[in-house]
CSV table of C-alpha atoms and ligand atoms in Angstrom, one decimal:
chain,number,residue,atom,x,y,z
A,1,UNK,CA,-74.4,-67.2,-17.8
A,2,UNK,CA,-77.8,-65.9,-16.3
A,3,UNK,CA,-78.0,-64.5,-12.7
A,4,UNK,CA,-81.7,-65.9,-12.2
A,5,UNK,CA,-82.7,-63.5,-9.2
A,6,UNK,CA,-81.7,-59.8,-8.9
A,7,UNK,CA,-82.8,-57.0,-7.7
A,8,UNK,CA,-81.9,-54.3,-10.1
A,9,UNK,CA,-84.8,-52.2,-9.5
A,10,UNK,CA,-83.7,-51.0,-5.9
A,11,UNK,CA,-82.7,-48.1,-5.1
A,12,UNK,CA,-79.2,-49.4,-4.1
A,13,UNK,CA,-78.3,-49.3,-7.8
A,14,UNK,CA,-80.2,-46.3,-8.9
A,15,UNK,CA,-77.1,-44.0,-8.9
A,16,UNK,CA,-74.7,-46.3,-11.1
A,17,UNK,CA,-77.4,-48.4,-13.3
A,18,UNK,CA,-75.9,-48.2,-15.8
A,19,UNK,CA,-72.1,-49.2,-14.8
A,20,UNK,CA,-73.5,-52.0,-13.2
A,21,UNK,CA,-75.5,-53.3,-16.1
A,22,UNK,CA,-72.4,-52.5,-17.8
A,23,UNK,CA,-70.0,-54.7,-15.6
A,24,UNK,CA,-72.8,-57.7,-15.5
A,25,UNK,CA,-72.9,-57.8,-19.8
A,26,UNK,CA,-69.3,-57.9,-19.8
A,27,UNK,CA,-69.0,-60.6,-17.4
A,28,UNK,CA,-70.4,-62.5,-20.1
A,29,UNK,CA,-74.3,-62.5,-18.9
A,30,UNK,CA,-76.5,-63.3,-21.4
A,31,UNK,CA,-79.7,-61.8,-19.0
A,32,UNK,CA,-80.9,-61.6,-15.4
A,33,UNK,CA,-84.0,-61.9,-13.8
A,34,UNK,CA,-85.1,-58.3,-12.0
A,35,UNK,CA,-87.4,-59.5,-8.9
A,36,UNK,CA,-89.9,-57.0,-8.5
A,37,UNK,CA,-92.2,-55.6,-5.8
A,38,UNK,CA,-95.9,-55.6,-6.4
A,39,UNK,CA,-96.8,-52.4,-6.0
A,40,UNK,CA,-93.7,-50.5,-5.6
A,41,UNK,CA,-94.3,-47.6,-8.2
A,42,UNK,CA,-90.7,-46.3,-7.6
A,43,UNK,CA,-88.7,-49.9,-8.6
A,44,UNK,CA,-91.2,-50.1,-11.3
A,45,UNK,CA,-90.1,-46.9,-12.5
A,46,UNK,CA,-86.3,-48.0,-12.2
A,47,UNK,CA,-87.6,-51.6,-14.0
A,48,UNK,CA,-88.2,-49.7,-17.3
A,49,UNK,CA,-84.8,-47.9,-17.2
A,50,UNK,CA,-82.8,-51.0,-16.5
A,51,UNK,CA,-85.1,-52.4,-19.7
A,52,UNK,CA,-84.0,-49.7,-21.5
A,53,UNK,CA,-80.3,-50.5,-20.5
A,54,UNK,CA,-80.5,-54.0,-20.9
A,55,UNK,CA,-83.7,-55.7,-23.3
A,56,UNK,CA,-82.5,-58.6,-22.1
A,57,UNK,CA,-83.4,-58.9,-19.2
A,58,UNK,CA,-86.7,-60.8,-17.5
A,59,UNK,CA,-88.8,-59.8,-14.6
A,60,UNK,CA,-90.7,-61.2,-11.9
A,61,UNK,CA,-93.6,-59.5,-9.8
A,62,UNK,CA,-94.9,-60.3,-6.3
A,63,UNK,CA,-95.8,-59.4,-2.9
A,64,UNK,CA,-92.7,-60.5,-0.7
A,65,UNK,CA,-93.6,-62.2,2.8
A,66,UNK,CA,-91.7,-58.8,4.3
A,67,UNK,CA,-94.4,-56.5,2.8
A,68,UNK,CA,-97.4,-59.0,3.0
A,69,UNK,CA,-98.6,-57.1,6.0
A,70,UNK,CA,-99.4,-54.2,3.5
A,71,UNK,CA,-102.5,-56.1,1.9
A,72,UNK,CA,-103.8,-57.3,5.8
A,73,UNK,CA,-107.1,-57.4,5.6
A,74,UNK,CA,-107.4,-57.0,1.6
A,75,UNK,CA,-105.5,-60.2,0.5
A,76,UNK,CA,-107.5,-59.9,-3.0
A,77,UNK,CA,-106.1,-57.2,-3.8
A,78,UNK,CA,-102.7,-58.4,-4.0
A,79,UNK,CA,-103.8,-60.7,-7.0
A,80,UNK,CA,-105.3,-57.4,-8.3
A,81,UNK,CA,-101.8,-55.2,-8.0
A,82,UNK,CA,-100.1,-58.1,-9.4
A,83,UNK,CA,-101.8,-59.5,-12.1
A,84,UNK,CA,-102.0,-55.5,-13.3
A,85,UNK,CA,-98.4,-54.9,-13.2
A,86,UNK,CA,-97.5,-58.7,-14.8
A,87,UNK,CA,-99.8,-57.1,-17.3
A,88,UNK,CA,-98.4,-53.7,-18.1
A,89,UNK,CA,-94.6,-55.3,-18.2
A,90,UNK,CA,-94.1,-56.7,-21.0
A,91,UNK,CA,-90.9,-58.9,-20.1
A,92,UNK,CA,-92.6,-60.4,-17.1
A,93,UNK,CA,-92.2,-64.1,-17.1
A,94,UNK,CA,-92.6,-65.3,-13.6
A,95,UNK,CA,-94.8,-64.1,-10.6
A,96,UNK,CA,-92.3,-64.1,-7.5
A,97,UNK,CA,-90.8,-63.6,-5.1
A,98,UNK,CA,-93.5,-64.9,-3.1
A,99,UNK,CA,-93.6,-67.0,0.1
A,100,UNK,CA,-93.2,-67.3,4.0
A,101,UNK,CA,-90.1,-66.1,6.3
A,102,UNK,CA,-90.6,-67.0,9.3
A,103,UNK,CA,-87.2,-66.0,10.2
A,104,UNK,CA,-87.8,-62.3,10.4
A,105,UNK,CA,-91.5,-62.3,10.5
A,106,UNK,CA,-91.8,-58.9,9.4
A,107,UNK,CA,-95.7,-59.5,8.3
A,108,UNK,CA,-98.0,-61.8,10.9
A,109,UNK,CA,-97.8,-65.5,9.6
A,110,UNK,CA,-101.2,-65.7,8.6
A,111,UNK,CA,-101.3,-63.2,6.5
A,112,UNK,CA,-98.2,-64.0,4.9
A,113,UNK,CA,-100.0,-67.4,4.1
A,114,UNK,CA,-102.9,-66.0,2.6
A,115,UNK,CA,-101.0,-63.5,0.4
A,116,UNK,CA,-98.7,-66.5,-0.9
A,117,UNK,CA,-101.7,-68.7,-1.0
A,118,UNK,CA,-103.9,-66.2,-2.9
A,119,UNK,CA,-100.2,-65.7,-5.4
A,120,UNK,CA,-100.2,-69.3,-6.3
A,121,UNK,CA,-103.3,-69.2,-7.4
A,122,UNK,CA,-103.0,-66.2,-9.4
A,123,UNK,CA,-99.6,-68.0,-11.3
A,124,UNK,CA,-101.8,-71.3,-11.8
A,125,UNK,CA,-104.6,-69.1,-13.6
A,126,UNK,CA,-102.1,-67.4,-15.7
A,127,UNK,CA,-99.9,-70.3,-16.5
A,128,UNK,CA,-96.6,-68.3,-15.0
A,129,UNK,CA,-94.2,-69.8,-13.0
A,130,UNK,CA,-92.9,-68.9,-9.5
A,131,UNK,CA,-89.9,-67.4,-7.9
A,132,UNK,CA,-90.3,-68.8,-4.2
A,133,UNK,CA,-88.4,-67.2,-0.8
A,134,UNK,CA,-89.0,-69.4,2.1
A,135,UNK,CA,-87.2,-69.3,5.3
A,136,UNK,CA,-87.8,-71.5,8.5
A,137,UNK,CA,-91.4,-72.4,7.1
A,138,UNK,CA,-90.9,-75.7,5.0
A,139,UNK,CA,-94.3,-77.1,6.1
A,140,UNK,CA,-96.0,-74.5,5.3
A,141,UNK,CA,-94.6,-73.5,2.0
A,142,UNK,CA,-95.0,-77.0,0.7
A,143,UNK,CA,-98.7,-77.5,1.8
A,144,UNK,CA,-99.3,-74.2,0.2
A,145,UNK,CA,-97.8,-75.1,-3.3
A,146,UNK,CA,-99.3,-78.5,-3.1
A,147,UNK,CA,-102.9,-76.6,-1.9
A,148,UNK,CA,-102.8,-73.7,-3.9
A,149,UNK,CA,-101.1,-75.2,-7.1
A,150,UNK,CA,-102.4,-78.5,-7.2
A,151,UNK,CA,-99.8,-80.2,-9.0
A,152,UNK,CA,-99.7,-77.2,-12.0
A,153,UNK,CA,-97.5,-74.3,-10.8
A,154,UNK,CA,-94.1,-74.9,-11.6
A,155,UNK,CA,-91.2,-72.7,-10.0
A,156,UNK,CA,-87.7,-72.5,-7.9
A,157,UNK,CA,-87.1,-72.2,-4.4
A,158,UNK,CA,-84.7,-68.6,-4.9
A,159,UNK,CA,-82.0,-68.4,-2.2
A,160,UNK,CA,-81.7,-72.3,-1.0
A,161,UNK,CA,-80.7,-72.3,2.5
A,162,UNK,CA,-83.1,-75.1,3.7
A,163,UNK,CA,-82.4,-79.0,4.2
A,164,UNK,CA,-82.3,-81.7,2.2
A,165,UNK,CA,-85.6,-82.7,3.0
A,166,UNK,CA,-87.1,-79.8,2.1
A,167,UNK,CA,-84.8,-79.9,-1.5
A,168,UNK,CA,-86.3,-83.3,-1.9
A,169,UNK,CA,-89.9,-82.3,-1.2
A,170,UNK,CA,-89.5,-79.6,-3.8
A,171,UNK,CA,-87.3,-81.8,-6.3
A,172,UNK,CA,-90.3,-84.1,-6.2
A,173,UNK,CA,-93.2,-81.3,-7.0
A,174,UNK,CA,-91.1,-80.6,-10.2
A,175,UNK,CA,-89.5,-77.6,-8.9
A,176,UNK,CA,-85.7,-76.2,-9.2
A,177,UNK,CA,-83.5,-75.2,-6.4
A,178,UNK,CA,-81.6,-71.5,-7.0
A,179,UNK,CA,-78.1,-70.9,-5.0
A,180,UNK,CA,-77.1,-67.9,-4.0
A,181,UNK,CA,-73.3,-66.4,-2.6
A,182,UNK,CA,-74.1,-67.9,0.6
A,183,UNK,CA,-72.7,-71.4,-1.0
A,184,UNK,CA,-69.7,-69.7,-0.9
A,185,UNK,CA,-69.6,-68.9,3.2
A,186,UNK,CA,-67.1,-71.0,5.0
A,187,UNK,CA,-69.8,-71.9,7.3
A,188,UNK,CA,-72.2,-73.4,4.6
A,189,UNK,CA,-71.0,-76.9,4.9
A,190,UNK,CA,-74.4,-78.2,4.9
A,191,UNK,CA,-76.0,-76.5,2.1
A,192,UNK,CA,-73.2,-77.3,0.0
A,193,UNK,CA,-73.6,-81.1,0.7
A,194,UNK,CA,-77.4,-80.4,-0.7
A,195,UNK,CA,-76.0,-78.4,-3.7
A,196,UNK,CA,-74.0,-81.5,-4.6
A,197,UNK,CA,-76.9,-83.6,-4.9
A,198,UNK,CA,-79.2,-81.3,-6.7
A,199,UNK,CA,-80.0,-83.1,-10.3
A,200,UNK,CA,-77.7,-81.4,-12.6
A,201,UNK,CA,-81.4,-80.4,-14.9
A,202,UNK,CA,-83.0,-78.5,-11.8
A,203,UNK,CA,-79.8,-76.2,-10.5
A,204,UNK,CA,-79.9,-72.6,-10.9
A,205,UNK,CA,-77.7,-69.5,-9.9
A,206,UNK,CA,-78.1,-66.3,-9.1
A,207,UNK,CA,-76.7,-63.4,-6.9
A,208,UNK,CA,-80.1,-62.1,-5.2
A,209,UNK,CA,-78.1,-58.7,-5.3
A,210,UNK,CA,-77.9,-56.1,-3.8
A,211,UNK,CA,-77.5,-58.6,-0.9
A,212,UNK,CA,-75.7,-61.8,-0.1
A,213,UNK,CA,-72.3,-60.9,-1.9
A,214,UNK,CA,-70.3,-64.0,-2.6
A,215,UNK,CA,-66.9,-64.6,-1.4
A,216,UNK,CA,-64.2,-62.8,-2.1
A,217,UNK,CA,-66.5,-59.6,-2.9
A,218,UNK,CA,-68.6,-60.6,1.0
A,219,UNK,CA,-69.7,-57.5,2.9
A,220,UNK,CA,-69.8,-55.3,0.2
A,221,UNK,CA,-73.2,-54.5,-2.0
A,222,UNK,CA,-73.3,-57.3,-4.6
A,223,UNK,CA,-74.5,-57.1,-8.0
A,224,UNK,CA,-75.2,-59.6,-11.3
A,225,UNK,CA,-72.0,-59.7,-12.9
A,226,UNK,CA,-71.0,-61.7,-9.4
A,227,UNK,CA,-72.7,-64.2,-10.3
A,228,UNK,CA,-69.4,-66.1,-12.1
A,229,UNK,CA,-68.4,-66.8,-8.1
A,230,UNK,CA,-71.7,-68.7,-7.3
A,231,UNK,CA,-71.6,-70.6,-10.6
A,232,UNK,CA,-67.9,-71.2,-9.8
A,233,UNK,CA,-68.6,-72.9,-6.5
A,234,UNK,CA,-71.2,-74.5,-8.0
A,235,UNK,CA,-68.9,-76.2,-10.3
A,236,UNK,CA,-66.6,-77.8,-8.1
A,237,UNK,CA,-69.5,-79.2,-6.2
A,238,UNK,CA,-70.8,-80.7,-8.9
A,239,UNK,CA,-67.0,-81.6,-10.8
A,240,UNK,CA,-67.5,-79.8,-13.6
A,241,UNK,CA,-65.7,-76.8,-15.0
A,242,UNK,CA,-67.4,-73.2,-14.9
A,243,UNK,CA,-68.5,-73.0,-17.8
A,244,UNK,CA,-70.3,-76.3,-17.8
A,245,UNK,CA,-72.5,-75.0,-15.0
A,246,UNK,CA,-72.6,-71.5,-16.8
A,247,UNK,CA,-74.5,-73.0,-19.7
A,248,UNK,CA,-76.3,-76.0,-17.1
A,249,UNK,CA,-77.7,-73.5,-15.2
A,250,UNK,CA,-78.3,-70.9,-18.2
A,251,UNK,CA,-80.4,-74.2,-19.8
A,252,UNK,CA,-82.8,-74.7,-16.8
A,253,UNK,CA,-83.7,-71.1,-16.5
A,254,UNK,CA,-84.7,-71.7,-20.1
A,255,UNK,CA,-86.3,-74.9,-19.5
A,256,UNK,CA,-88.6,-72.7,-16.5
A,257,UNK,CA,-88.8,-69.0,-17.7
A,258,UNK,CA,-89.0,-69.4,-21.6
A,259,UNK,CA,-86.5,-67.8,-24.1
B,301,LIG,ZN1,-85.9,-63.8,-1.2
B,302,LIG,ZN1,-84.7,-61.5,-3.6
């Protein structure tokens, strides 16, 4: 079992590391991928403990939509603070999360387009894939990936919440769809009727922890070993037992990120 998108390197977890790293191997996961911030010297320094803790594991860098705003005005440099730190971290596989929220617009849209823009690119040159967040900005994010990464990036769309046009649209550009505990919400009949349908050789899971915590652990801070629930739920969508979706979804991440 692999929670595909974590955030292990915030400071959330930085008092008990090592109990939650602990709980997560236990649980039976085999690795997780640790999403982190471009830039952020303080998660990069928690990054090499939890490498310490857990070789395992794989990582991701990016400039998130939230914190785009940070590089207004100097979009080349986020390529620059990326591509350094994708360098200097030796279990980076992916560059990510990258991509629009329109929801909270914490960073104006246009810049948040030309940071994700100029990331694309930077994942095309270096052959990486990408770990995509996109909220309430479909269009946008697929004109991007089709712009930007003319047919060559491959990636996942982390934290599905979007329609099944949009699933389609990113089924058909070769990319997988990641779920997170929200697939477990009583009120997410919708997505799961999109989970359902997603090929069984382009599903991932992951927990996106510290946030999002599945049912029955919702409301509380959530970490990778919780990732069993979403695979569970993802099972009896798709009528198959647990551990059939443990090793499916364990397979794809394979099949993008590598060994
Ligand atoms: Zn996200
Ligand atoms: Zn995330």
């Amino acid at each position: 079992m692999i929670d595909s998108h974590c955030h292990l390197a915030d400071e959330q977890f930085a008092a008990d590391l090592d109990a939650v790293i602990a709980r997560a191997r236990s649980a039976g996961l085999e690795r997780a991928m640790v999403i982190l911030e471009g830039g952020n010297a303080k998660e990069a320094e928690q990054a090499a403990r939890v490498q310490t803790l857990w070789p395992e594991v794989r990582v991701a860098v990016g400039v998130h939509p939230h914190i785009a705003h940070q590089f207004a005005g100097r979009v080349p440099d986020t390529v620059a603070v990326v591509r350094q730190q994708l360098t200097t971290t030796p279990q980076a596989r992916a560059v990510g999360e990258i991509g629009l929220d329109y929801h909270y617009d914490f960073s104006p849209r246009d810049v948040q387009r030309a940071v994700f823009h100029a990331q694309v690119r930077l994942a095309r040159e270096q052959k990486l894939p990408i770990v995509v967040h996109t909220r309430e900005a479909d269009l946008d994010t697929l004109a991007i990936l089709k712009a930007a990464g003319e047919g060559e990036v491959r990636g996942v769309l982390h934290c599905f919440t979007g329609t099944q046009a949009l699933a389609d649209a990113a089924l058909d550009a070769g990319f997988y769809i990641s779920f997170a505990g929200i697939i477990t919400f009583p009120r997410a009949g919708a997505l799961r009727e999109v989970a359902q349908r997603v090929p069984r050789d382009r599903i991932l899971a992951e927990t996106d922890s510290p946030f999002l915590a599945p049912v029955p652990r919702r409301g509380t801070r959530n970490e990778p070993a919780w990732v069993a629930h979403v695979v569970e739920a993802l099972a009896v969508l798709q009528g198959v037992a647990p551990s059939v979706m443990a090793e499916r979804t364990a397979a794809n991440f394979h099949a993008l990120f590598g060994p």
